[in-house]
C-alpha positions as a printed NumPy array, in Angstrom:
array([[ 71.14 , 103.779, -17.717],
       [ 72.188, 100.288, -16.835],
       [ 69.039,  99.726, -14.774],
       [ 66.8  , 101.008, -17.564],
       [ 68.278,  98.498, -20.052],
       [ 67.819,  95.651, -17.572],
       [ 64.178,  96.591, -17.007],
       [ 63.446,  96.606, -20.76 ],
       [ 65.025,  93.179, -21.132],
       [ 62.787,  91.716, -18.383],
       [ 59.67 ,  93.195, -19.98 ],
       [ 60.521,  91.64 , -23.357],
       [ 61.178,  88.187, -21.826],
       [ 57.965,  88.258, -19.813],
       [ 55.948,  88.994, -22.943],
       [ 57.496,  86.041, -24.797],
       [ 56.738,  83.716, -21.894],
       [ 53.091,  84.857, -21.729],
       [ 52.71 ,  84.197, -25.456],
       [ 54.051,  80.679, -24.987],
       [ 51.526,  80.023, -22.199],
       [ 48.655,  81.295, -24.326],
       [ 49.677,  78.996, -27.156],
       [ 49.958,  75.956, -24.786],
       [ 46.407,  76.315, -23.425],
       [ 44.903,  74.707, -26.504],
       [ 46.551,  71.254, -26.231],
       [ 44.589,  68.129, -25.401],
       [ 46.496,  65.567, -23.482],
       [ 49.974,  66.932, -24.427],
       [ 52.464,  69.815, -24.323],
       [ 52.677,  72.882, -26.621],
       [ 54.764,  72.586, -29.73 ],
       [ 57.049,  75.397, -28.61 ],
       [ 58.064,  73.458, -25.541],
       [ 59.695,  70.686, -27.571],
       [ 57.707,  68.051, -25.679],
       [ 54.859,  67.707, -28.158],
       [ 55.999,  64.197, -29.022],
       [ 55.246,  63.016, -25.518],
       [ 51.895,  62.443, -23.81 ],
       [ 51.107,  61.929, -20.188],
       [ 49.211,  58.673, -19.836],
       [ 47.692,  59.058, -23.319],
       [ 45.364,  61.753, -21.981],
       [ 42.325,  62.409, -24.114],
       [ 42.574,  59.065, -26.03 ],
       [ 39.3  ,  57.154, -26.228],
       [ 39.452,  53.46 , -25.39 ],
       [ 37.039,  50.772, -26.407],
       [ 35.608,  48.717, -23.484],
       [ 37.218,  45.36 , -23.063],
       [ 35.009,  42.48 , -24.28 ],
       [ 33.357,  40.418, -21.555],
       [ 34.366,  36.791, -21.25 ],
       [ 31.443,  34.566, -22.19 ],
       [ 31.227,  30.9  , -21.278],
       [ 29.66 ,  28.181, -23.317],
       [ 26.478,  26.718, -21.789],
       [ 28.054,  23.263, -21.828],
       [ 30.888,  24.502, -19.614],
       [ 28.504,  25.686, -16.908],
       [ 27.669,  23.06 , -14.32 ],
       [ 24.813,  24.304, -12.185],
       [ 24.87 ,  22.781,  -8.74 ],
       [ 21.153,  21.989,  -8.775],
       [ 21.696,  19.133, -11.22 ],
       [ 24.03 ,  17.361,  -8.851],
       [ 21.663,  17.959,  -5.967],
       [ 18.764,  16.667,  -8.018],
       [ 20.646,  13.494,  -8.864],
       [ 21.568,  13.027,  -5.24 ],
       [ 17.942,  13.472,  -4.214],
       [ 16.804,  10.935,  -6.804],
       [ 19.386,   8.427,  -5.551],
       [ 18.244,   8.998,  -1.984],
       [ 14.621,   8.491,  -2.988],
       [ 15.526,   5.246,  -4.732],
       [ 17.348,   4.037,  -1.645],
       [ 14.395,   4.981,   0.56 ],
       [ 11.894,   3.256,  -1.739],
       [ 14.044,   0.115,  -1.844],
       [ 14.318,   0.167,   1.948],
       [ 10.541,   0.583,   2.226],
       [ 10.023,  -2.335,  -0.135],
       [ 12.398,  -4.471,   1.895],
       [ 10.67 ,  -3.537,   5.129],
       [  7.242,  -4.246,   3.613],
       [  8.436,  -7.653,   2.379],
       [  9.927,  -8.45 ,   5.775],
       [  6.719,  -7.45 ,   7.548],
       [  4.663,  -9.552,   5.127],
       [  6.833, -12.653,   5.461],
       [  7.095, -12.439,   9.256],
       [  3.375, -11.914,   9.865],
       [  1.891, -14.016,  12.664],
       [ -1.699, -15.241,  12.487],
       [ -3.856, -16.771,  15.199],
       [ -7.01 , -18.47 ,  13.945],
       [-10.02 , -20.151,  15.45 ],
       [-12.636, -22.006,  13.411],
       [-15.662, -24.114,  14.193],
       [-18.432, -25.917,  12.38 ],
       [-21.585, -27.837,  13.231],
       [-23.883, -30.145,  11.338],
       [-27.136, -31.485,  12.797],
       [-29.76 , -33.841,  11.379],
       [-32.442, -36.171,  12.714],
       [-30.021, -38.996,  13.479],
       [-26.581, -37.382,  13.902],
       [-24.708, -34.381,  15.219],
       [-21.194, -33.385,  14.111],
       [-19.002, -30.628,  15.549],
       [-15.458, -29.485,  14.866],
       [-13.295, -26.845,  16.537],
       [ -9.84 , -25.813,  15.303],
       [ -7.054, -23.589,  16.577],
       [ -4.135, -22.627,  14.325],
       [ -1.008, -20.488,  14.507],
       [  0.701, -19.369,  11.283],
       [  4.24 , -18.001,  11.134],
       [  5.917, -16.983,   7.876],
       [  3.253, -18.75 ,   5.734],
       [  3.653, -22.073,   7.541],
       [  1.002, -23.092,  10.023],
       [  0.313, -25.776,  12.588],
       [ -2.954, -26.446,  14.341],
       [ -5.102, -28.862,  16.265],
       [ -8.717, -29.918,  15.751],
       [-11.235, -31.703,  17.925],
       [-13.8  , -33.664,  15.949],
       [-16.933, -35.06 ,  17.595],
       [-19.639, -37.272,  16.146],
       [-22.795, -38.661,  17.7  ],
       [-25.057, -40.768,  15.529],
       [-27.603, -43.561,  15.736],
       [-27.759, -46.417,  13.257],
       [-30.299, -49.279,  13.533],
       [-30.807, -48.666,  17.229],
       [-27.051, -48.554,  17.988],
       [-25.517, -45.311,  19.265],
       [-22.007, -44.203,  18.261],
       [-19.985, -41.575,  20.104],
       [-16.712, -40.528,  18.457],
       [-14.118, -38.008,  19.57 ],
       [-10.938, -37.56 ,  17.481],
       [ -7.93 , -35.296,  17.9  ],
       [ -6.181, -34.188,  14.7  ],
       [ -2.918, -32.382,  13.965],
       [ -2.886, -30.028,  10.966],
       [ -0.054, -28.66 ,   8.807],
       [ -0.775, -25.835,   6.36 ],
       [  0.659, -23.266,   3.978],
       [ -0.892, -19.834,   3.372],
       [ -0.86 , -17.921,   0.089],
       [ -1.425, -14.166,  -0.12 ],
       [ -1.423, -11.383,   2.425],
       [ -4.678,  -9.435,   2.824],
       [ -6.635, -12.026,   0.836],
       [ -5.386, -15.465,   1.802],
       [ -5.838, -19.074,   0.784],
       [ -4.683, -21.72 ,   3.225],
       [ -4.257, -25.319,   2.127],
       [ -3.302, -28.131,   4.434],
       [ -3.458, -31.719,   5.514],
       [ -4.622, -33.303,   8.773],
       [ -3.974, -36.553,  10.564],
       [ -5.87 , -38.284,  13.353],
       [ -3.496, -38.786,  16.268],
       [ -5.771, -40.007,  19.049],
       [ -9.412, -40.908,  19.389],
       [-12.056, -42.701,  21.355],
       [-15.083, -44.654,  20.163],
       [-17.981, -45.774,  22.344],
       [-20.776, -47.891,  20.92 ],
       [-23.961, -48.647,  22.813],
       [-25.871, -51.446,  21.186],
       [-29.636, -51.78 ,  21.074],
       [-29.497, -54.31 ,  23.937],
       [-27.375, -51.875,  26.029],
       [-24.064, -53.628,  25.341],
       [-21.106, -51.176,  25.444],
       [-18.096, -51.423,  23.12 ],
       [-14.969, -49.286,  23.249],
       [-11.904, -48.634,  21.114],
       [ -8.999, -46.19 ,  21.01 ],
       [ -7.179, -47.738,  18.086],
       [ -7.82 , -45.243,  15.293],
       [ -6.21 , -44.211,  12.041],
       [ -7.268, -41.405,   9.759],
       [ -6.325, -38.417,   7.659],
       [ -7.867, -35.597,   5.686],
       [ -7.392, -32.195,   4.12 ],
       [ -8.81 , -28.688,   4.382],
       [ -8.871, -25.302,   2.684],
       [ -9.504, -21.898,   4.261],
       [-10.215, -18.511,   2.658],
       [ -9.392, -15.378,   4.633],
       [ -9.954, -11.627,   4.307],
       [ -8.168,  -9.115,   6.531],
       [ -9.82 ,  -6.092,   8.13 ],
       [ -7.079,  -4.329,  10.061],
       [ -5.696,  -6.897,  12.476],
       [ -8.778,  -9.12 ,  12.141],
       [ -9.464, -11.94 ,   9.685],
       [-12.782, -13.326,   8.508],
       [-12.392, -17.022,   7.705],
       [-14.448, -19.658,   5.92 ],
       [-13.432, -23.116,   4.809],
       [-14.025, -26.806,   4.385],
       [-12.622, -29.805,   6.269],
       [-12.658, -33.415,   5.154],
       [-11.735, -36.399,   7.334],
       [-11.699, -40.151,   6.889],
       [-10.961, -42.511,   9.791],
       [-11.395, -46.098,  10.935],
       [-11.548, -47.737,  14.385],
       [-10.386, -51.301,  14.913],
       [-10.07 , -53.668,  17.874],
       [-13.429, -52.705,  19.276],
       [-13.794, -54.577,  22.551],
       [-16.373, -55.189,  25.216],
       [-16.372, -56.662,  28.705],
       [-18.626, -59.433,  27.51 ],
       [-16.713, -62.236,  25.881],
       [-19.73 , -63.369,  23.914],
       [-19.968, -60.181,  21.818],
       [-17.558, -58.889,  19.233],
       [-17.515, -55.801,  17.005],
       [-15.246, -55.843,  13.998],
       [-14.529, -52.203,  13.025],
       [-16.121, -48.829,  12.536],
       [-15.316, -46.588,   9.567],
       [-16.575, -43.111,   8.764],
       [-15.737, -40.204,   6.457],
       [-17.227, -36.857,   5.572],
       [-16.783, -33.129,   5.169],
       [-17.819, -30.144,   7.225],
       [-17.982, -26.418,   6.499],
       [-16.341, -24.187,   9.096],
       [-16.152, -20.462,   9.792],
       [-14.072, -18.402,  12.161],
       [-12.054, -15.314,  12.936],
       [ -8.347, -14.636,  13.232],
       [ -5.801, -12.058,  14.314],
       [ -2.882, -11.023,  12.102],
       [  0.166,  -9.122,  13.444]])
């Protein structure tokens, strides 16, 4: 009898427990009301959450790296261009030129020749000319040979204009009279000027210009004491052409 009563009690309790489980299967994210834990939730199960808003940055706050790189590249280009300009100016100012010019004039009674060599460094030039004249006047023959020193300044680079002055440093005059008397002199004074135009083709220059010289010989002597020649004066211009080398 005791065991029968105990068995009935277990059956009744098991039925109540099964009913509680059946009631608890319907919860969403919580416990059944009969358990006394309905006020609690595990991790807020079943609750829908809105996605967190993304953080957006203002365009002014963004600093793309390409802008900095672009500025750096521009600065580098400026530096390179300035260096190129400096190097071009240096090469222009330090250019060396070697020039040779000559000119000839011939007529029935005279022949004139001139040959010039010049070196130009940094626009300033120095040169030397040899001037020769042979002429006949009233049966008397005149032979002149003068040496001149030239100083010049050159404007421009590929197209150049050279202006300068010249001075007679040494010379020799020989006069043969109609009766074969010979007179000589080396006492000479003179000066002049010149202008030269030049065009560059690579390292070569094509040159054309004009030279003017005025000079006078004094103390013209002869071995004969009976003859005397006062002085000889001459002046004139001559067109010259030539070539040059520019480095």
